[in-house]
mmCIF file of C-alpha atoms in Angstrom:
data_model
loop_
_atom_site.group_PDB
_atom_site.id
_atom_site.type_symbol
_atom_site.label_atom_id
_atom_site.label_comp_id
_atom_site.label_asym_id
_atom_site.label_seq_id
_atom_site.Cartn_x
_atom_site.Cartn_y
_atom_site.Cartn_z
ATOM 1 C CA GLU A 9 -28.519 -11.845 -1.495
ATOM 2 C CA VAL A 10 -25.655 -10.619 0.681
ATOM 3 C CA GLN A 11 -25.110 -12.781 3.745
ATOM 4 C CA LEU A 12 -22.581 -12.359 6.539
ATOM 5 C CA VAL A 13 -22.475 -15.107 9.160
ATOM 6 C CA GLU A 14 -20.326 -14.654 12.252
ATOM 7 C CA SER A 15 -19.096 -17.469 14.444
ATOM 8 C CA GLY A 16 -16.621 -18.044 17.250
ATOM 9 C CA GLY A 17 -18.184 -15.982 20.003
ATOM 10 C CA GLY A 18 -18.463 -17.199 23.569
ATOM 11 C CA MET A 19 -17.405 -16.636 27.132
ATOM 12 C CA VAL A 20 -13.746 -16.184 28.009
ATOM 13 C CA GLN A 21 -11.825 -15.164 31.121
ATOM 14 C CA PRO A 22 -9.991 -11.827 31.305
ATOM 15 C CA GLY A 23 -6.635 -12.147 29.576
ATOM 16 C CA GLY A 24 -7.929 -14.893 27.310
ATOM 17 C CA SER A 25 -8.229 -15.127 23.540
ATOM 18 C CA LEU A 26 -10.915 -15.748 20.938
ATOM 19 C CA ARG A 27 -11.052 -15.790 17.159
ATOM 20 C CA LEU A 28 -14.152 -14.606 15.364
ATOM 21 C CA SER A 29 -14.925 -15.620 11.791
ATOM 22 C CA CYS A 30 -17.348 -14.142 9.288
ATOM 23 C CA GLU A 31 -18.322 -16.125 6.215
ATOM 24 C CA ALA A 32 -19.526 -13.955 3.336
ATOM 25 C CA SER A 33 -21.725 -14.824 0.368
ATOM 26 C CA GLY A 34 -23.805 -13.084 -2.269
ATOM 27 C CA PHE A 35 -21.131 -10.619 -3.388
ATOM 28 C CA THR A 36 -17.543 -10.518 -4.637
ATOM 29 C CA PHE A 37 -15.827 -10.599 -1.253
ATOM 30 C CA SER A 38 -12.387 -9.691 -2.585
ATOM 31 C CA SER A 39 -13.672 -6.386 -3.998
ATOM 32 C CA TYR A 40 -14.728 -4.707 -0.769
ATOM 33 C CA TRP A 41 -13.337 -3.277 2.424
ATOM 34 C CA MET A 42 -14.635 -5.212 5.432
ATOM 35 C CA SER A 43 -14.978 -4.221 9.070
ATOM 36 C CA TRP A 44 -15.775 -5.381 12.570
ATOM 37 C CA VAL A 45 -18.122 -3.254 14.666
ATOM 38 C CA ARG A 46 -19.051 -4.078 18.254
ATOM 39 C CA GLN A 47 -21.897 -3.067 20.494
ATOM 40 C CA ALA A 48 -21.717 -3.357 24.267
ATOM 41 C CA PRO A 49 -24.965 -4.086 26.115
ATOM 42 C CA GLY A 50 -27.209 -1.022 26.085
ATOM 43 C CA LYS A 51 -24.683 1.054 24.142
ATOM 44 C CA GLY A 52 -24.307 2.285 20.580
ATOM 45 C CA PRO A 53 -22.102 0.672 17.950
ATOM 46 C CA GLU A 54 -18.334 1.121 18.151
ATOM 47 C CA TRP A 55 -16.096 0.559 15.153
ATOM 48 C CA VAL A 56 -13.296 -1.906 15.919
ATOM 49 C CA ALA A 57 -11.262 -2.476 12.760
ATOM 50 C CA SER A 58 -11.304 -2.340 8.967
ATOM 51 C CA ILE A 59 -9.283 -4.131 6.287
ATOM 52 C CA LYS A 60 -8.709 -3.298 2.640
ATOM 53 C CA GLN A 61 -9.611 -5.645 -0.206
ATOM 54 C CA ASP A 62 -6.114 -7.153 -0.494
ATOM 55 C CA GLY A 63 -5.452 -7.142 3.258
ATOM 56 C CA ASN A 64 -2.574 -4.688 2.965
ATOM 57 C CA GLU A 65 -4.220 -1.824 4.851
ATOM 58 C CA LYS A 66 -5.699 -2.254 8.294
ATOM 59 C CA TYR A 67 -7.046 0.263 10.793
ATOM 60 C CA TYR A 68 -8.008 -0.205 14.424
ATOM 61 C CA VAL A 69 -9.706 1.736 17.182
ATOM 62 C CA ASP A 70 -7.103 2.821 19.727
ATOM 63 C CA SER A 71 -8.517 0.645 22.519
ATOM 64 C CA VAL A 72 -7.752 -2.619 20.674
ATOM 65 C CA LYS A 73 -4.444 -1.772 18.999
ATOM 66 C CA GLY A 74 -1.818 -4.370 19.825
ATOM 67 C CA ARG A 75 -4.441 -6.822 21.123
ATOM 68 C CA PHE A 76 -6.751 -7.459 18.147
ATOM 69 C CA THR A 77 -5.819 -8.425 14.587
ATOM 70 C CA ILE A 78 -8.149 -8.239 11.596
ATOM 71 C CA SER A 79 -7.418 -10.464 8.619
ATOM 72 C CA ARG A 80 -9.148 -11.994 5.627
ATOM 73 C CA ASP A 81 -8.940 -14.992 3.325
ATOM 74 C CA ASN A 82 -10.391 -13.959 -0.033
ATOM 75 C CA ALA A 83 -10.274 -17.517 -1.370
ATOM 76 C CA LYS A 84 -12.466 -18.662 1.514
ATOM 77 C CA LYS A 85 -14.558 -15.454 1.502
ATOM 78 C CA THR A 86 -13.963 -15.176 5.220
ATOM 79 C CA LEU A 87 -13.104 -12.290 7.544
ATOM 80 C CA TYR A 88 -11.407 -12.873 10.894
ATOM 81 C CA LEU A 89 -10.834 -11.049 14.155
ATOM 82 C CA GLU A 90 -8.170 -12.467 16.434
ATOM 83 C CA MET A 91 -8.693 -11.111 19.940
ATOM 84 C CA ASN A 92 -6.022 -11.445 22.620
ATOM 85 C CA SER A 93 -5.592 -10.085 26.147
ATOM 86 C CA LEU A 94 -9.330 -9.702 26.420
ATOM 87 C CA ARG A 95 -10.774 -7.348 29.013
ATOM 88 C CA ALA A 96 -14.191 -7.016 30.606
ATOM 89 C CA GLU A 97 -14.784 -3.888 28.540
ATOM 90 C CA ASP A 98 -14.467 -5.943 25.338
ATOM 91 C CA THR A 99 -17.760 -7.638 26.211
ATOM 92 C CA ALA A 100 -20.104 -6.925 23.295
ATOM 93 C CA VAL A 101 -21.904 -8.261 20.285
ATOM 94 C CA TYR A 102 -19.384 -8.225 17.425
ATOM 95 C CA TYR A 103 -20.750 -7.559 13.962
ATOM 96 C CA CYS A 104 -19.048 -8.235 10.677
ATOM 97 C CA ALA A 105 -19.885 -5.502 8.152
ATOM 98 C CA LYS A 106 -19.397 -5.055 4.424
ATOM 99 C CA LYS A 107 -18.384 -1.561 3.421
ATOM 100 C CA ALA A 108 -19.934 0.063 0.353
ATOM 101 C CA SER A 109 -17.716 1.330 -2.444
ATOM 102 C CA GLY A 110 -17.211 5.074 -2.391
ATOM 103 C CA TYR A 111 -19.382 7.694 -0.688
ATOM 104 C CA ASP A 112 -17.059 7.451 2.299
ATOM 105 C CA PHE A 113 -17.717 3.723 2.567
ATOM 106 C CA PRO A 114 -20.770 3.294 4.812
ATOM 107 C CA PHE A 115 -21.407 -0.035 6.528
ATOM 108 C CA GLU A 116 -23.717 -1.381 3.834
ATOM 109 C CA TYR A 117 -24.523 -4.835 5.230
ATOM 110 C CA TRP A 118 -24.184 -6.307 8.704
ATOM 111 C CA GLY A 119 -24.133 -9.859 9.996
ATOM 112 C CA GLN A 120 -26.361 -11.041 12.830
ATOM 113 C CA GLY A 121 -23.555 -10.659 15.370
ATOM 114 C CA ALA A 122 -21.530 -12.877 17.691
ATOM 115 C CA LEU A 123 -21.657 -12.357 21.452
ATOM 116 C CA VAL A 124 -18.337 -12.158 23.266
ATOM 117 C CA THR A 125 -18.461 -12.164 27.052
ATOM 118 C CA VAL A 126 -15.295 -11.539 29.047
ATOM 119 C CA SER A 127 -15.823 -12.515 32.637
ATOM 120 C CA SER A 128 -14.200 -14.505 35.417
ATOM 121 C CA SER B 2 -16.936 8.682 24.063
ATOM 122 C CA SER B 3 -18.780 9.588 20.842
ATOM 123 C CA GLU B 4 -17.428 12.443 18.774
ATOM 124 C CA LEU B 5 -20.722 12.667 16.967
ATOM 125 C CA THR B 6 -23.437 14.214 19.110
ATOM 126 C CA GLN B 7 -27.073 13.135 18.908
ATOM 127 C CA ASP B 8 -30.112 13.960 21.009
ATOM 128 C CA PRO B 9 -30.879 10.917 23.194
ATOM 129 C CA ALA B 10 -34.571 10.648 22.396
ATOM 130 C CA VAL B 11 -37.375 12.154 20.358
ATOM 131 C CA SER B 12 -41.041 11.335 19.919
ATOM 132 C CA VAL B 13 -43.331 11.815 16.951
ATOM 133 C CA ALA B 14 -47.038 11.353 16.383
ATOM 134 C CA LEU B 15 -48.044 8.707 13.901
ATOM 135 C CA GLY B 16 -47.962 10.180 10.394
ATOM 136 C CA GLN B 17 -46.060 13.291 11.405
ATOM 137 C CA THR B 18 -42.496 14.368 10.599
ATOM 138 C CA VAL B 19 -39.445 14.040 12.815
ATOM 139 C CA ARG B 20 -35.889 15.268 12.283
ATOM 140 C CA ILE B 21 -32.879 13.775 14.039
ATOM 141 C CA THR B 22 -29.594 15.649 14.062
ATOM 142 C CA CYS B 23 -25.953 14.647 14.381
ATOM 143 C CA GLN B 24 -23.120 17.097 15.024
ATOM 144 C CA GLY B 25 -19.395 16.628 14.752
ATOM 145 C CA ASP B 26 -16.249 18.057 13.197
ATOM 146 C CA SER B 27 -15.749 14.994 10.978
ATOM 147 C CA LEU B 28 -18.972 15.891 9.155
ATOM 148 C CA ARG B 29 -17.244 18.924 7.644
ATOM 149 C CA SER B 30 -15.069 16.507 5.619
ATOM 150 C CA TYR B 31 -16.979 13.246 5.365
ATOM 151 C CA TYR B 32 -20.505 12.152 4.595
ATOM 152 C CA ALA B 33 -22.780 10.979 7.381
ATOM 153 C CA SER B 34 -24.472 7.598 7.229
ATOM 154 C CA TRP B 35 -27.562 6.710 9.242
ATOM 155 C CA TYR B 36 -28.531 3.322 10.674
ATOM 156 C CA GLN B 37 -31.789 2.062 12.128
ATOM 157 C CA GLN B 38 -31.642 -0.563 14.870
ATOM 158 C CA LYS B 39 -34.589 -2.381 16.375
ATOM 159 C CA PRO B 40 -34.299 -4.431 19.585
ATOM 160 C CA GLY B 41 -32.365 -7.643 19.146
ATOM 161 C CA GLN B 42 -31.461 -6.884 15.535
ATOM 162 C CA ALA B 43 -28.371 -5.704 13.699
ATOM 163 C CA PRO B 44 -28.240 -2.105 12.487
ATOM 164 C CA VAL B 45 -29.588 -1.410 9.008
ATOM 165 C CA LEU B 46 -28.243 1.329 6.721
ATOM 166 C CA VAL B 47 -31.062 3.752 5.841
ATOM 167 C CA ILE B 48 -29.271 6.830 4.468
ATOM 168 C CA TYR B 49 -25.731 7.400 3.182
ATOM 169 C CA ALA B 50 -23.756 10.088 1.376
ATOM 170 C CA LYS B 51 -26.049 12.803 2.646
ATOM 171 C CA ASN B 52 -29.258 11.597 0.943
ATOM 172 C CA TYR B 53 -28.961 8.225 -0.772
ATOM 173 C CA ARG B 54 -31.281 5.397 0.266
ATOM 174 C CA PRO B 55 -30.290 1.734 -0.128
ATOM 175 C CA SER B 56 -32.680 -0.483 -2.005
ATOM 176 C CA GLY B 57 -35.709 -1.357 0.097
ATOM 177 C CA ILE B 58 -35.609 1.708 2.353
ATOM 178 C CA PRO B 59 -38.869 3.684 2.147
ATOM 179 C CA ASP B 60 -38.709 7.143 0.624
ATOM 180 C CA ARG B 61 -40.097 8.685 3.806
ATOM 181 C CA PHE B 62 -36.478 8.567 5.017
ATOM 182 C CA SER B 63 -34.289 11.420 3.811
ATOM 183 C CA GLY B 64 -31.026 13.034 4.769
ATOM 184 C CA SER B 65 -29.370 16.425 4.599
ATOM 185 C CA SER B 66 -26.185 18.060 5.749
ATOM 186 C CA SER B 67 -24.744 21.508 6.384
ATOM 187 C CA GLY B 68 -21.413 22.350 7.924
ATOM 188 C CA ASN B 69 -20.831 20.113 10.939
ATOM 189 C CA THR B 70 -24.440 18.925 11.182
ATOM 190 C CA ALA B 71 -26.206 16.065 9.427
ATOM 191 C CA SER B 72 -29.913 15.352 9.690
ATOM 192 C CA LEU B 73 -32.199 12.392 9.149
ATOM 193 C CA THR B 74 -35.854 13.179 8.495
ATOM 194 C CA ILE B 75 -38.744 10.744 8.629
ATOM 195 C CA THR B 76 -41.719 12.238 6.800
ATOM 196 C CA GLY B 77 -44.965 10.539 7.765
ATOM 197 C CA ALA B 78 -43.578 8.351 10.540
ATOM 198 C CA GLN B 79 -44.997 4.835 10.806
ATOM 199 C CA ALA B 80 -45.224 2.585 13.829
ATOM 200 C CA GLU B 81 -42.483 0.379 12.387
ATOM 201 C CA ASP B 82 -40.077 3.340 12.387
ATOM 202 C CA GLU B 83 -39.840 3.189 16.184
ATOM 203 C CA ALA B 84 -36.192 2.305 16.738
ATOM 204 C CA ASP B 85 -32.759 3.613 17.682
ATOM 205 C CA TYR B 86 -31.017 5.671 15.004
ATOM 206 C CA TYR B 87 -27.254 6.099 14.839
ATOM 207 C CA CYS B 88 -25.164 8.419 12.708
ATOM 208 C CA ASN B 89 -21.665 7.508 11.575
ATOM 209 C CA SER B 90 -18.846 9.041 9.598
ATOM 210 C CA ARG B 91 -15.227 8.471 8.738
ATOM 211 C CA ASP B 92 -12.527 10.531 10.336
ATOM 212 C CA ARG B 93 -8.863 10.887 9.498
ATOM 213 C CA SER B 94 -5.846 11.808 11.559
ATOM 214 C CA GLY B 95 -2.754 11.871 9.379
ATOM 215 C CA ASN B 96 -2.569 8.481 7.666
ATOM 216 C CA HIS B 97 -4.875 6.855 10.173
ATOM 217 C CA ILE B 98 -8.496 6.312 9.205
ATOM 218 C CA ARG B 99 -11.139 5.613 11.805
ATOM 219 C CA GLU B 100 -14.892 5.487 12.017
ATOM 220 C CA VAL B 101 -17.048 7.237 14.590
ATOM 221 C CA PHE B 102 -20.640 6.663 15.677
ATOM 222 C CA GLY B 103 -23.060 8.852 17.538
ATOM 223 C CA ALA B 104 -24.568 7.567 20.785
ATOM 224 C CA GLY B 105 -27.937 7.218 19.121
ATOM 225 C CA THR B 106 -31.409 8.752 19.151
ATOM 226 C CA ARG B 107 -34.375 6.680 20.285
ATOM 227 C CA VAL B 108 -37.428 7.507 18.194
ATOM 228 C CA THR B 109 -40.806 6.787 19.750
ATOM 229 C CA VAL B 110 -43.883 6.863 17.526
ATOM 230 C CA LEU B 111 -46.951 7.905 19.514
#
């Protein structure tokens, strides 16, 4: 059974930093693209970032470029999102998602989410 | 702002058929995926690559696509199908890949 468990969420002041982690199990982690998707309160999902199997390709939504960094440790089967210079508009539930292989790589499995609140 | 356009809400009588549409230029090049989200839960993939269903998704869910429009159809809607539905596709600008989501369609089963 595929499981994705996020951790590291919480409340932080504007300008602060947080690191989210996502522990994966039930599949060969090193064989799949992985992503972070966030959802602000009352809004639809917004893709944040994706990383290739070996970590050598990364893509970000424009609004987080230069502030967020996606990374992975295949030995630990863990995905990370380092978030710096946080803004109020980054407040959201952050989901870790496993991408399917092929077929334009849909978000096949999602974690339960980690809430990040940016507020003074 | 979403670059995939969805109707905000639709209602369907129990046991009847409802179609949800999603429009966007990226759909001319990439497959649409559809996700169901119930309150307080993570999204769940229900349709991908036009009309593939993941294991465990009932066959009353189906998908189709033509040009810049993708559709999700629920044939014989059940009470448990009441949820928000989001479409999603890849998009590419030069060497940069991104993902886009629609703003969602709330389906109410009457």
